[in-house]
PDB file of C-alpha atoms in Angstrom:
ATOM      1  CA  UNK A   1     128.057 131.769 160.208  1.00  0.00           C
ATOM      2  CA  UNK A   2     131.434 130.992 158.605  1.00  0.00           C
ATOM      3  CA  UNK A   3     134.119 133.681 158.611  1.00  0.00           C
ATOM      4  CA  UNK A   4     137.363 133.458 156.645  1.00  0.00           C
ATOM      5  CA  UNK A   5     139.908 136.006 157.824  1.00  0.00           C
ATOM      6  CA  UNK A   6     142.006 137.395 154.978  1.00  0.00           C
ATOM      7  CA  UNK A   7     142.968 140.862 156.168  1.00  0.00           C
ATOM      8  CA  UNK A   8     146.697 140.436 156.762  1.00  0.00           C
ATOM      9  CA  UNK A   9     149.616 141.820 154.756  1.00  0.00           C
ATOM     10  CA  UNK A  10     151.971 138.802 154.789  1.00  0.00           C
ATOM     11  CA  UNK A  11     155.171 140.797 155.187  1.00  0.00           C
ATOM     12  CA  UNK A  12     157.217 137.627 155.700  1.00  0.00           C
ATOM     13  CA  UNK A  13     156.343 136.590 152.152  1.00  0.00           C
ATOM     14  CA  UNK A  14     157.382 139.813 150.462  1.00  0.00           C
ATOM     15  CA  UNK A  15     157.868 140.576 147.608  1.00  0.00           C
ATOM     16  CA  UNK A  16     155.317 138.079 146.250  1.00  0.00           C
ATOM     17  CA  UNK A  17     152.651 139.549 148.540  1.00  0.00           C
ATOM     18  CA  UNK A  18     153.356 143.152 147.599  1.00  0.00           C
ATOM     19  CA  UNK A  19     150.412 143.236 145.206  1.00  0.00           C
ATOM     20  CA  UNK A  20     148.667 139.949 145.974  1.00  0.00           C
ATOM     21  CA  UNK A  21     147.113 138.899 149.302  1.00  0.00           C
ATOM     22  CA  UNK A  22     148.387 135.675 150.791  1.00  0.00           C
ATOM     23  CA  UNK A  23     145.044 133.793 150.620  1.00  0.00           C
ATOM     24  CA  UNK A  24     145.101 134.286 146.831  1.00  0.00           C
ATOM     25  CA  UNK A  25     148.604 132.883 146.376  1.00  0.00           C
ATOM     26  CA  UNK A  26     148.527 129.634 144.395  1.00  0.00           C
ATOM     27  CA  UNK A  27     149.189 126.295 146.030  1.00  0.00           C
ATOM     28  CA  UNK A  28     149.439 123.570 143.399  1.00  0.00           C
ATOM     29  CA  UNK A  29     147.641 125.852 140.961  1.00  0.00           C
ATOM     30  CA  UNK A  30     144.722 126.952 143.183  1.00  0.00           C
ATOM     31  CA  UNK A  31     144.407 129.946 145.511  1.00  0.00           C
ATOM     32  CA  UNK A  32     144.866 129.002 149.155  1.00  0.00           C
ATOM     33  CA  UNK A  33     141.370 130.222 150.011  1.00  0.00           C
ATOM     34  CA  UNK A  34     139.823 127.912 147.411  1.00  0.00           C
ATOM     35  CA  UNK A  35     140.881 124.892 149.461  1.00  0.00           C
ATOM     36  CA  UNK A  36     138.870 126.251 152.390  1.00  0.00           C
ATOM     37  CA  UNK A  37     135.795 127.041 150.325  1.00  0.00           C
ATOM     38  CA  UNK A  38     135.939 123.706 148.520  1.00  0.00           C
ATOM     39  CA  UNK A  39     135.223 121.963 151.808  1.00  0.00           C
ATOM     40  CA  UNK A  40     131.562 121.303 151.104  1.00  0.00           C
ATOM     41  CA  UNK A  41     130.385 121.472 154.702  1.00  0.00           C
ATOM     42  CA  UNK A  42     130.890 125.208 155.190  1.00  0.00           C
ATOM     43  CA  UNK A  43     127.746 127.102 156.204  1.00  0.00           C
ATOM     44  CA  UNK A  44     126.015 128.913 153.347  1.00  0.00           C
ATOM     45  CA  UNK A  45     127.537 132.142 151.988  1.00  0.00           C
ATOM     46  CA  UNK A  46     130.709 132.468 154.056  1.00  0.00           C
ATOM     47  CA  UNK A  47     132.069 135.895 154.948  1.00  0.00           C
ATOM     48  CA  UNK A  48     135.536 136.750 153.653  1.00  0.00           C
ATOM     49  CA  UNK A  49     137.125 139.641 155.517  1.00  0.00           C
ATOM     50  CA  UNK A  50     139.911 141.550 153.781  1.00  0.00           C
ATOM     51  CA  UNK A  51     141.431 145.035 153.866  1.00  0.00           C
ATOM     52  CA  UNK A  52     141.095 148.158 151.757  1.00  0.00           C
ATOM     53  CA  UNK A  53     144.444 147.596 150.053  1.00  0.00           C
ATOM     54  CA  UNK A  54     143.568 144.193 148.589  1.00  0.00           C
ATOM     55  CA  UNK A  55     139.820 144.508 148.082  1.00  0.00           C
ATOM     56  CA  UNK A  56     140.084 144.819 144.281  1.00  0.00           C
ATOM     57  CA  UNK A  57     142.041 141.564 144.057  1.00  0.00           C
ATOM     58  CA  UNK A  58     139.389 139.762 146.080  1.00  0.00           C
ATOM     59  CA  UNK A  59     136.598 141.264 143.988  1.00  0.00           C
ATOM     60  CA  UNK A  60     138.284 140.011 140.810  1.00  0.00           C
ATOM     61  CA  UNK A  61     138.823 136.575 142.352  1.00  0.00           C
ATOM     62  CA  UNK A  62     135.183 136.376 143.453  1.00  0.00           C
ATOM     63  CA  UNK A  63     133.953 137.353 139.995  1.00  0.00           C
ATOM     64  CA  UNK A  64     136.121 134.746 138.276  1.00  0.00           C
ATOM     65  CA  UNK A  65     135.795 131.918 140.788  1.00  0.00           C
ATOM     66  CA  UNK A  66     132.040 131.770 141.110  1.00  0.00           C
ATOM     67  CA  UNK A  67     132.140 131.357 144.892  1.00  0.00           C
ATOM     68  CA  UNK A  68     129.054 132.755 146.614  1.00  0.00           C
ATOM     69  CA  UNK A  69     130.715 134.714 149.417  1.00  0.00           C
ATOM     70  CA  UNK A  70     130.087 137.970 151.257  1.00  0.00           C
ATOM     71  CA  UNK A  71     133.122 140.244 151.030  1.00  0.00           C
ATOM     72  CA  UNK A  72     133.655 142.607 153.977  1.00  0.00           C
ATOM     73  CA  UNK A  73     136.374 145.257 153.955  1.00  0.00           C
ATOM     74  CA  UNK A  74     138.409 146.411 156.952  1.00  0.00           C
ATOM     75  CA  UNK A  75     139.433 150.054 156.576  1.00  0.00           C
ATOM     76  CA  UNK A  76     143.178 149.423 156.789  1.00  0.00           C
ATOM     77  CA  UNK A  77     145.903 149.724 154.161  1.00  0.00           C
ATOM     78  CA  UNK A  78     149.122 148.672 155.906  1.00  0.00           C
ATOM     79  CA  UNK A  79     150.693 146.238 158.360  1.00  0.00           C
ATOM     80  CA  UNK A  80     150.818 148.962 161.011  1.00  0.00           C
ATOM     81  CA  UNK A  81     147.049 149.509 160.811  1.00  0.00           C
ATOM     82  CA  UNK A  82     145.859 145.912 160.585  1.00  0.00           C
ATOM     83  CA  UNK A  83     143.317 144.722 163.125  1.00  0.00           C
ATOM     84  CA  UNK A  84     144.737 141.271 163.804  1.00  0.00           C
ATOM     85  CA  UNK A  85     142.649 138.131 164.249  1.00  0.00           C
ATOM     86  CA  UNK A  86     140.703 139.121 167.362  1.00  0.00           C
ATOM     87  CA  UNK A  87     140.276 142.700 166.131  1.00  0.00           C
ATOM     88  CA  UNK A  88     138.936 141.455 162.807  1.00  0.00           C
ATOM     89  CA  UNK A  89     136.441 139.198 164.575  1.00  0.00           C
ATOM     90  CA  UNK A  90     135.272 142.082 166.780  1.00  0.00           C
ATOM     91  CA  UNK A  91     134.923 144.340 163.723  1.00  0.00           C
ATOM     92  CA  UNK A  92     132.812 141.800 161.842  1.00  0.00           C
ATOM     93  CA  UNK A  93     130.539 141.004 164.772  1.00  0.00           C
ATOM     94  CA  UNK A  94     129.799 144.695 165.276  1.00  0.00           C
ATOM     95  CA  UNK A  95     129.601 145.736 161.612  1.00  0.00           C
ATOM     96  CA  UNK A  96     127.329 142.885 160.546  1.00  0.00           C
ATOM     97  CA  UNK A  97     125.393 142.560 163.792  1.00  0.00           C
ATOM     98  CA  UNK A  98     126.220 138.860 163.992  1.00  0.00           C
ATOM     99  CA  UNK A  99     124.126 137.089 166.627  1.00  0.00           C
ATOM    100  CA  UNK A 100     124.761 133.413 165.987  1.00  0.00           C
ATOM    101  CA  UNK A 101     127.505 130.857 166.455  1.00  0.00           C
ATOM    102  CA  UNK A 102     130.557 131.514 164.284  1.00  0.00           C
ATOM    103  CA  UNK A 103     133.124 129.306 162.593  1.00  0.00           C
ATOM    104  CA  UNK A 104     136.363 131.259 162.153  1.00  0.00           C
ATOM    105  CA  UNK A 105     139.086 130.102 159.743  1.00  0.00           C
ATOM    106  CA  UNK A 106     142.392 131.733 158.891  1.00  0.00           C
ATOM    107  CA  UNK A 107     142.556 132.364 155.159  1.00  0.00           C
ATOM    108  CA  UNK A 108     146.204 131.296 154.944  1.00  0.00           C
ATOM    109  CA  UNK A 109     145.651 127.754 156.241  1.00  0.00           C
ATOM    110  CA  UNK A 110     144.904 124.545 154.379  1.00  0.00           C
ATOM    111  CA  UNK A 111     143.210 121.803 156.396  1.00  0.00           C
ATOM    112  CA  UNK A 112     142.643 118.260 155.210  1.00  0.00           C
ATOM    113  CA  UNK A 113     139.991 117.351 157.774  1.00  0.00           C
ATOM    114  CA  UNK A 114     136.319 117.656 156.842  1.00  0.00           C
ATOM    115  CA  UNK A 115     134.587 120.698 158.294  1.00  0.00           C
ATOM    116  CA  UNK A 116     131.582 118.489 159.030  1.00  0.00           C
ATOM    117  CA  UNK A 117     133.766 116.459 161.421  1.00  0.00           C
ATOM    118  CA  UNK A 118     134.766 119.648 163.219  1.00  0.00           C
ATOM    119  CA  UNK A 119     131.163 120.815 163.485  1.00  0.00           C
ATOM    120  CA  UNK A 120     130.099 117.388 164.738  1.00  0.00           C
ATOM    121  CA  UNK A 121     132.505 117.878 167.645  1.00  0.00           C
ATOM    122  CA  UNK A 122     130.890 121.201 168.559  1.00  0.00           C
ATOM    123  CA  UNK A 123     128.582 121.016 171.578  1.00  0.00           C
ATOM    124  CA  UNK A 124     127.894 124.654 172.371  1.00  0.00           C
ATOM    125  CA  UNK A 125     131.263 125.438 173.978  1.00  0.00           C
ATOM    126  CA  UNK A 126     134.175 127.231 172.273  1.00  0.00           C
ATOM    127  CA  UNK A 127     136.003 124.702 170.114  1.00  0.00           C
ATOM    128  CA  UNK A 128     139.546 124.895 168.753  1.00  0.00           C
ATOM    129  CA  UNK A 129     141.131 122.677 166.089  1.00  0.00           C
ATOM    130  CA  UNK A 130     144.476 121.267 167.226  1.00  0.00           C
ATOM    131  CA  UNK A 131     147.147 119.519 165.181  1.00  0.00           C
ATOM    132  CA  UNK A 132     149.610 117.242 166.941  1.00  0.00           C
ATOM    133  CA  UNK A 133     153.103 118.030 165.663  1.00  0.00           C
ATOM    134  CA  UNK A 134     154.488 115.286 167.947  1.00  0.00           C
ATOM    135  CA  UNK A 135     157.743 117.193 168.446  1.00  0.00           C
ATOM    136  CA  UNK A 136     158.333 120.011 170.944  1.00  0.00           C
ATOM    137  CA  UNK A 137     161.135 121.397 168.778  1.00  0.00           C
ATOM    138  CA  UNK A 138     158.726 121.979 165.882  1.00  0.00           C
ATOM    139  CA  UNK A 139     156.363 123.871 168.178  1.00  0.00           C
ATOM    140  CA  UNK A 140     158.873 126.052 170.018  1.00  0.00           C
ATOM    141  CA  UNK A 141     158.444 129.768 169.332  1.00  0.00           C
ATOM    142  CA  UNK A 142     156.399 129.143 166.206  1.00  0.00           C
ATOM    143  CA  UNK A 143     152.891 128.071 167.160  1.00  0.00           C
ATOM    144  CA  UNK A 144     150.419 128.675 169.916  1.00  0.00           C
ATOM    145  CA  UNK A 145     149.813 125.429 171.777  1.00  0.00           C
ATOM    146  CA  UNK A 146     146.998 123.980 173.856  1.00  0.00           C
ATOM    147  CA  UNK A 147     147.311 121.760 176.903  1.00  0.00           C
ATOM    148  CA  UNK A 148     144.545 119.170 176.957  1.00  0.00           C
ATOM    149  CA  UNK A 149     143.431 116.953 179.820  1.00  0.00           C
ATOM    150  CA  UNK A 150     140.719 114.460 179.083  1.00  0.00           C
ATOM    151  CA  UNK A 151     138.219 116.097 176.774  1.00  0.00           C
ATOM    152  CA  UNK A 152     138.968 119.711 177.715  1.00  0.00           C
ATOM    153  CA  UNK A 153     141.560 122.361 176.985  1.00  0.00           C
ATOM    154  CA  UNK A 154     143.039 123.477 180.317  1.00  0.00           C
ATOM    155  CA  UNK A 155     145.646 126.011 179.176  1.00  0.00           C
ATOM    156  CA  UNK A 156     147.075 127.858 176.176  1.00  0.00           C
ATOM    157  CA  UNK A 157     150.581 129.097 175.453  1.00  0.00           C
ATOM    158  CA  UNK A 158     151.138 131.635 172.672  1.00  0.00           C
ATOM    159  CA  UNK A 159     154.319 130.692 170.750  1.00  0.00           C
ATOM    160  CA  UNK A 160     156.190 129.523 173.869  1.00  0.00           C
ATOM    161  CA  UNK A 161     159.928 128.962 174.033  1.00  0.00           C
ATOM    162  CA  UNK A 162     159.261 126.168 176.529  1.00  0.00           C
ATOM    163  CA  UNK A 163     156.116 124.477 175.209  1.00  0.00           C
ATOM    164  CA  UNK A 164     154.166 122.138 177.474  1.00  0.00           C
ATOM    165  CA  UNK A 165     152.417 120.423 174.588  1.00  0.00           C
ATOM    166  CA  UNK A 166     152.874 119.400 170.975  1.00  0.00           C
ATOM    167  CA  UNK A 167     149.265 120.308 170.114  1.00  0.00           C
ATOM    168  CA  UNK A 168     149.468 123.309 167.799  1.00  0.00           C
ATOM    169  CA  UNK A 169     146.485 125.637 167.929  1.00  0.00           C
ATOM    170  CA  UNK A 170     145.451 126.079 164.310  1.00  0.00           C
ATOM    171  CA  UNK A 171     143.569 129.006 162.822  1.00  0.00           C
ATOM    172  CA  UNK A 172     140.202 127.298 163.096  1.00  0.00           C
ATOM    173  CA  UNK A 173     137.724 127.995 165.893  1.00  0.00           C
ATOM    174  CA  UNK A 174     134.039 127.747 166.682  1.00  0.00           C
ATOM    175  CA  UNK A 175     132.555 130.262 169.115  1.00  0.00           C
ATOM    176  CA  UNK A 176     128.963 130.192 170.426  1.00  0.00           C
ATOM    177  CA  UNK A 177     126.963 133.387 170.103  1.00  0.00           C
ATOM    178  CA  UNK A 178     127.125 134.084 173.846  1.00  0.00           C
ATOM    179  CA  UNK A 179     130.912 134.506 173.505  1.00  0.00           C
ATOM    180  CA  UNK A 180     130.660 137.160 170.781  1.00  0.00           C
ATOM    181  CA  UNK A 181     130.349 140.169 173.143  1.00  0.00           C
ATOM    182  CA  UNK A 182     133.498 138.954 174.896  1.00  0.00           C
ATOM    183  CA  UNK A 183     135.526 139.326 171.695  1.00  0.00           C
ATOM    184  CA  UNK A 184     135.200 143.118 171.749  1.00  0.00           C
ATOM    185  CA  UNK A 185     135.657 143.195 175.526  1.00  0.00           C
ATOM    186  CA  UNK A 186     138.970 141.358 175.239  1.00  0.00           C
ATOM    187  CA  UNK A 187     140.166 143.392 172.250  1.00  0.00           C
ATOM    188  CA  UNK A 188     139.626 146.640 174.141  1.00  0.00           C
ATOM    189  CA  UNK A 189     141.728 145.552 177.133  1.00  0.00           C
ATOM    190  CA  UNK A 190     144.403 143.473 175.387  1.00  0.00           C
ATOM    191  CA  UNK A 191     147.951 144.760 175.571  1.00  0.00           C
ATOM    192  CA  UNK A 192     149.712 145.616 172.316  1.00  0.00           C
ATOM    193  CA  UNK A 193     151.004 142.427 170.725  1.00  0.00           C
ATOM    194  CA  UNK A 194     148.840 140.232 172.954  1.00  0.00           C
ATOM    195  CA  UNK A 195     145.622 140.136 170.971  1.00  0.00           C
ATOM    196  CA  UNK A 196     146.235 136.837 169.161  1.00  0.00           C
ATOM    197  CA  UNK A 197     143.617 134.060 169.442  1.00  0.00           C
ATOM    198  CA  UNK A 198     145.785 132.129 171.897  1.00  0.00           C
ATOM    199  CA  UNK A 199     145.669 135.012 174.358  1.00  0.00           C
ATOM    200  CA  UNK A 200     141.924 135.395 173.821  1.00  0.00           C
ATOM    201  CA  UNK A 201     141.277 131.713 174.459  1.00  0.00           C
ATOM    202  CA  UNK A 202     143.509 131.787 177.537  1.00  0.00           C
ATOM    203  CA  UNK A 203     141.492 134.766 178.809  1.00  0.00           C
ATOM    204  CA  UNK A 204     138.243 132.871 178.228  1.00  0.00           C
ATOM    205  CA  UNK A 205     139.597 130.005 180.319  1.00  0.00           C
ATOM    206  CA  UNK A 206     141.133 131.965 183.156  1.00  0.00           C
ATOM    207  CA  UNK A 207     139.131 135.180 183.439  1.00  0.00           C
ATOM    208  CA  UNK A 208     135.731 134.026 182.218  1.00  0.00           C
ATOM    209  CA  UNK A 209     135.959 130.424 183.456  1.00  0.00           C
ATOM    210  CA  UNK A 210     134.620 129.049 180.185  1.00  0.00           C
ATOM    211  CA  UNK A 211     135.075 125.512 178.979  1.00  0.00           C
ATOM    212  CA  UNK A 212     136.957 125.106 175.688  1.00  0.00           C
ATOM    213  CA  UNK A 213     136.752 121.835 173.808  1.00  0.00           C
ATOM    214  CA  UNK A 214     139.533 120.396 171.611  1.00  0.00           C
ATOM    215  CA  UNK A 215     139.172 118.974 168.126  1.00  0.00           C
ATOM    216  CA  UNK A 216     142.410 117.057 167.567  1.00  0.00           C
ATOM    217  CA  UNK A 217     143.150 115.969 164.013  1.00  0.00           C
ATOM    218  CA  UNK A 218     146.039 114.157 162.343  1.00  0.00           C
ATOM    219  CA  UNK A 219     145.279 114.738 158.676  1.00  0.00           C
ATOM    220  CA  UNK A 220     147.262 117.357 156.798  1.00  0.00           C
ATOM    221  CA  UNK A 221     147.588 120.963 157.938  1.00  0.00           C
ATOM    222  CA  UNK A 222     149.572 123.705 156.211  1.00  0.00           C
ATOM    223  CA  UNK A 223     149.992 127.045 157.984  1.00  0.00           C
ATOM    224  CA  UNK A 224     151.450 129.261 155.282  1.00  0.00           C
ATOM    225  CA  UNK A 225     153.336 131.993 157.092  1.00  0.00           C
ATOM    226  CA  UNK A 226     156.713 132.276 155.408  1.00  0.00           C
ATOM    227  CA  UNK A 227     158.598 131.176 152.299  1.00  0.00           C
ATOM    228  CA  UNK A 228     159.586 127.780 153.676  1.00  0.00           C
ATOM    229  CA  UNK A 229     156.026 126.856 154.659  1.00  0.00           C
ATOM    230  CA  UNK A 230     154.694 128.126 151.326  1.00  0.00           C
ATOM    231  CA  UNK A 231     157.096 125.924 149.398  1.00  0.00           C
ATOM    232  CA  UNK A 232     156.315 122.972 151.691  1.00  0.00           C
ATOM    233  CA  UNK A 233     152.570 123.367 151.103  1.00  0.00           C
ATOM    234  CA  UNK A 234     153.067 123.365 147.336  1.00  0.00           C
ATOM    235  CA  UNK A 235     155.283 120.295 147.511  1.00  0.00           C
ATOM    236  CA  UNK A 236     152.887 118.276 149.655  1.00  0.00           C
ATOM    237  CA  UNK A 237     149.570 119.374 148.183  1.00  0.00           C
ATOM    238  CA  UNK A 238     150.890 119.244 144.633  1.00  0.00           C
ATOM    239  CA  UNK A 239     152.939 116.117 145.342  1.00  0.00           C
ATOM    240  CA  UNK A 240     155.926 117.594 143.559  1.00  0.00           C
ATOM    241  CA  UNK A 241     159.334 119.079 144.357  1.00  0.00           C
ATOM    242  CA  UNK A 242     158.801 122.265 142.351  1.00  0.00           C
ATOM    243  CA  UNK A 243     155.595 124.022 141.332  1.00  0.00           C
ATOM    244  CA  UNK A 244     155.598 126.012 138.077  1.00  0.00           C
ATOM    245  CA  UNK A 245     152.784 128.475 137.419  1.00  0.00           C
ATOM    246  CA  UNK A 246     150.951 129.136 134.171  1.00  0.00           C
ATOM    247  CA  UNK A 247     152.896 130.847 131.375  1.00  0.00           C
ATOM    248  CA  UNK A 248     156.141 130.599 133.349  1.00  0.00           C
ATOM    249  CA  UNK A 249     159.265 130.306 131.188  1.00  0.00           C
ATOM    250  CA  UNK A 250     162.424 128.542 132.369  1.00  0.00           C
ATOM    251  CA  UNK A 251     165.393 128.648 129.985  1.00  0.00           C
ATOM    252  CA  UNK A 252     168.870 127.219 130.511  1.00  0.00           C
ATOM    253  CA  UNK A 253     168.249 126.942 134.240  1.00  0.00           C
ATOM    254  CA  UNK A 254     168.067 124.388 137.050  1.00  0.00           C
ATOM    255  CA  UNK A 255     165.191 124.815 139.493  1.00  0.00           C
ATOM    256  CA  UNK A 256     164.651 122.609 142.551  1.00  0.00           C
ATOM    257  CA  UNK A 257     162.458 122.892 145.630  1.00  0.00           C
ATOM    258  CA  UNK A 258     160.856 126.141 144.494  1.00  0.00           C
ATOM    259  CA  UNK A 259     157.546 127.769 143.642  1.00  0.00           C
ATOM    260  CA  UNK A 260     157.548 129.623 140.326  1.00  0.00           C
ATOM    261  CA  UNK A 261     154.536 131.920 140.050  1.00  0.00           C
ATOM    262  CA  UNK A 262     152.512 132.654 136.917  1.00  0.00           C
ATOM    263  CA  UNK A 263     154.123 134.635 134.076  1.00  0.00           C
ATOM    264  CA  UNK A 264     157.630 134.456 135.562  1.00  0.00           C
ATOM    265  CA  UNK A 265     160.655 134.161 133.262  1.00  0.00           C
ATOM    266  CA  UNK A 266     163.858 132.521 134.518  1.00  0.00           C
ATOM    267  CA  UNK A 267     167.011 132.421 132.400  1.00  0.00           C
ATOM    268  CA  UNK A 268     170.536 131.187 133.045  1.00  0.00           C
ATOM    269  CA  UNK A 269     169.915 130.521 136.734  1.00  0.00           C
ATOM    270  CA  UNK A 270     170.346 127.810 139.334  1.00  0.00           C
ATOM    271  CA  UNK A 271     167.655 127.976 142.019  1.00  0.00           C
TER     272      UNK A 271
END
C-alpha cells in the first residue's frame, strides 16, 4: 500500500501556504504531488493523507487531476495540532486497518529515481531511501542522516550538528506489515519533538534490534521545506532561473531567481 503524507502546514513557506497546502504548490507548472503520482510504479490507488484545513483543496485537485487516489483526512486544523510523520502513519494504520507492507512518501519531496528500483531493493526488512549530499556542511542541522556499513544501516542521526555521514535520510520508506504495530507503540512513548522518522528508525535499530536496509540513489532529490529549496526545485526541474505561473503579469519590473505564482501581478519592482 502506498501512502503519501500531505498533512503538514508548511509554516516556513508562509504566506504562500496560508490557503494552499505545500504538496499542491506548483513546481515548473505542476503540483509537487503530481511528480510522485506520475511515477508509474506506485501501487494501485495510493492513499493521500491530509488535514481538515486543506481537505477542500485536495478534493478539488483530485477532481481536476484525474488521479485515482484515496483521500484520508486527519482531524487537525493547525500546526499545533498536527500529527507529524510517525503520528500520521499510526493514524492511517489504525483508521484503515492496514495489514500489509507500506510505502511511505513525503508529499513535499520530488524524487528522480524510479519507484520500481526502490521496490526491487526491498527484501522484507524496513528500507529507507538515502541521498548522498557528499558534503557534511550541507547536511549539518538540516537533514536526518544514516550511517551505513556494508549493506545495512547501523545508526541514524536526526538533524545533527556533528553529522557522521553525508547520506541524507529522505522522506521515502518501506515498512513490512510486521512493523506496523510498532509505529503506534513508538508514537505513544516518543518525547515531544522526537517523533520524526529518524527517531523511529533509530528506535527500531536499537530497541527492537531490527535490520534496516539502505537504498542509496544519486539522481535528483528536492526536499521542499523553505523558500530557498522551493525556488531551487523550480529552477532545476523547470531548467530555468525564474518560474512564472499562469496569468501572472509583470510590468516595468526585473525578476530574477524567483517563483511567481499564478494570477500574481508585479509592477515597478526589482525582485
